[in-house]
XYZ file of C-alpha atoms in Angstrom:
212
model
C 116.815 58.667 126.398
C 115.016 62.000 126.376
C 117.537 64.555 125.139
C 119.689 64.768 122.021
C 122.579 67.230 121.856
C 123.821 67.665 118.292
C 127.159 69.022 117.215
C 126.774 70.964 113.952
C 129.847 70.889 111.705
C 130.755 67.351 110.705
C 127.789 65.815 112.532
C 124.642 67.405 111.076
C 126.267 69.165 108.113
C 129.206 68.543 105.774
C 131.022 71.806 106.396
C 134.477 71.145 107.822
C 136.021 71.861 104.423
C 134.446 75.341 104.419
C 136.487 76.483 107.421
C 139.677 74.809 106.232
C 139.297 76.466 102.829
C 138.658 79.816 104.551
C 141.964 79.557 106.441
C 143.822 78.480 103.279
C 142.434 81.471 101.361
C 143.348 83.769 104.236
C 146.926 82.457 104.212
C 147.145 82.952 100.458
C 145.804 86.498 100.687
C 148.259 87.441 103.451
C 151.163 85.439 101.934
C 151.523 83.274 105.044
C 152.857 79.717 105.076
C 152.098 76.857 107.458
C 152.087 73.111 106.982
C 148.500 71.977 106.406
C 148.641 69.048 108.831
C 150.226 71.246 111.489
C 147.433 73.772 110.998
C 144.836 71.024 111.414
C 146.522 69.816 114.598
C 146.865 73.316 116.072
C 143.476 74.715 115.110
C 141.154 71.684 115.267
C 139.924 72.210 118.840
C 139.467 75.976 118.468
C 136.414 78.006 117.607
C 137.005 80.198 114.552
C 137.608 83.396 116.497
C 140.334 81.562 118.438
C 141.878 80.357 115.170
C 142.074 83.960 113.966
C 143.592 85.092 117.268
C 146.196 82.328 116.992
C 147.063 83.391 113.438
C 147.522 87.022 114.509
C 149.821 85.970 117.360
C 151.790 83.327 115.465
C 152.590 85.587 112.519
C 152.664 88.838 114.516
C 150.186 90.442 112.150
C 149.351 94.130 112.299
C 145.699 93.204 111.845
C 142.842 92.542 114.259
C 140.859 89.322 114.408
C 137.849 91.353 113.256
C 139.717 92.375 110.107
C 140.674 88.768 109.390
C 137.077 87.678 109.987
C 135.813 90.259 107.492
C 138.203 88.875 104.871
C 136.643 85.405 104.891
C 133.134 85.514 106.336
C 131.278 86.565 103.195
C 132.247 83.391 101.330
C 131.651 81.211 104.413
C 128.204 82.727 104.889
C 127.307 82.151 101.220
C 128.241 78.480 101.459
C 126.201 77.982 104.635
C 123.194 79.749 103.137
C 123.323 78.039 99.732
C 125.725 75.113 99.336
C 126.591 73.149 102.493
C 124.887 69.746 102.539
C 123.596 67.636 105.394
C 125.552 64.678 106.660
C 123.905 61.609 105.121
C 120.777 60.743 107.073
C 120.786 63.875 109.249
C 117.363 65.276 108.336
C 115.711 61.856 108.500
C 117.258 61.143 111.902
C 116.203 64.502 113.331
C 112.696 63.849 112.061
C 112.631 60.432 113.738
C 113.710 62.051 116.995
C 111.054 64.739 116.634
C 108.302 62.192 115.962
C 109.491 60.234 119.014
C 109.110 63.291 121.227
C 112.830 63.749 121.886
C 114.160 67.069 123.196
C 116.832 68.402 120.843
C 119.381 71.205 120.728
C 122.560 72.152 118.893
C 125.858 72.524 120.768
C 128.421 74.124 118.486
C 131.589 76.182 118.269
C 129.950 77.965 115.326
C 128.006 81.197 115.688
C 124.227 81.364 115.942
C 123.395 83.197 112.659
C 125.338 80.704 110.502
C 123.873 77.777 112.441
C 120.343 79.094 112.034
C 120.829 79.801 108.333
C 122.062 76.346 107.377
C 119.645 74.412 109.587
C 116.673 76.446 108.355
C 117.621 75.742 104.734
C 118.024 72.035 105.461
C 114.729 71.816 107.380
C 116.160 71.003 110.827
C 116.022 74.321 112.691
C 112.452 74.101 113.994
C 113.182 70.743 115.657
C 115.850 72.329 117.876
C 114.819 73.969 121.146
C 117.897 76.182 121.181
C 121.416 76.658 119.840
C 124.226 76.792 122.384
C 127.166 78.490 120.689
C 130.732 78.831 121.926
C 130.996 82.175 120.172
C 128.002 83.633 122.021
C 128.235 81.802 125.371
C 131.989 81.930 125.912
C 131.914 78.216 126.741
C 134.091 75.629 125.019
C 133.599 71.997 124.109
C 137.099 71.305 125.378
C 135.558 71.008 128.866
C 132.337 69.350 130.139
C 130.735 72.695 131.014
C 129.214 73.277 127.584
C 127.400 69.926 127.509
C 126.379 70.470 131.132
C 124.864 73.844 130.243
C 122.901 72.316 127.351
C 121.609 69.570 129.650
C 120.629 72.176 132.244
C 118.691 74.179 129.644
C 116.848 71.039 128.550
C 115.964 70.373 132.180
C 117.184 66.779 131.997
C 119.681 64.580 133.803
C 122.991 63.749 132.076
C 122.127 60.042 131.881
C 118.988 60.985 129.936
C 120.996 62.680 127.171
C 122.874 61.635 124.050
C 125.609 63.735 122.482
C 126.256 63.246 118.770
C 129.766 64.411 117.852
C 132.547 64.069 115.303
C 135.432 65.552 117.325
C 137.333 63.383 119.774
C 137.964 66.151 122.299
C 134.245 66.981 122.399
C 133.344 63.314 122.837
C 135.624 63.136 125.861
C 134.031 66.259 127.345
C 130.526 64.901 126.769
C 131.454 61.638 128.468
C 132.793 63.608 131.432
C 129.460 65.434 131.546
C 127.688 62.068 131.828
C 126.226 61.792 128.322
C 125.874 58.713 126.142
C 128.062 59.537 123.127
C 127.390 58.649 119.510
C 130.380 59.350 117.281
C 130.148 60.249 113.616
C 133.586 59.267 112.356
C 135.531 58.307 109.266
C 137.231 54.969 109.846
C 140.321 56.401 108.106
C 140.656 59.181 110.685
C 143.912 59.057 112.666
C 141.768 59.325 115.827
C 139.480 56.441 114.874
C 140.850 53.876 117.339
C 140.597 56.347 120.211
C 137.106 57.424 119.100
C 136.010 53.785 119.224
C 137.386 53.548 122.754
C 135.693 56.744 124.005
C 132.301 56.680 122.278
C 129.399 54.364 123.094
C 128.568 53.984 119.400
C 130.491 54.833 116.236
C 128.860 55.426 112.830
C 130.086 56.811 109.519
C 126.954 58.962 109.171
C 123.422 59.155 110.548
C 121.751 56.733 108.169
C 121.960 53.745 110.514
C 121.750 55.417 113.935
C 118.764 54.254 115.961
C 116.639 56.508 118.137
C 117.065 55.264 121.679
């Protein structure tokens, strides 16, 4: 294998709680109510701008998505720049890939500035050739096109690439794109059985993943 496509949130960094907390704080500030599990189900496959759009539409808010974004982004940015930790084994695994001459990139629904900030702090940014962001590219990991675009930019064939992911829908898209898929998954996840069916490998973190 020559190319490694890394998801960011939940795969390289422990940050999923940051976005969930941001939505909870937004609901509290605007006095909105929604069942937490329903919110997870509805919003899980969306990039954050889409989550904000959905909130505006669902609750018929007289606010723009930009205004909602401004309400939460300062705290999110602080956590990415100062507090968010790597997934166990992430830095060491990226270093092993780098020493093995692997081509690496990040494929994320997150935006580029936050991605750059957290990966620079954690020492992984320089190993990545580029960051392909849903927010900047307009692509989504709900379809194979985003993985295909990352593969194209690396100049490799799909069967030469590995996608490391924690979201089931993104794993399915990466498989459709022709990638070997390594899942980072909690065995207590409600999707765990399906993740085991879809992915080529399943690990709890990156400590025991081998460079192929």
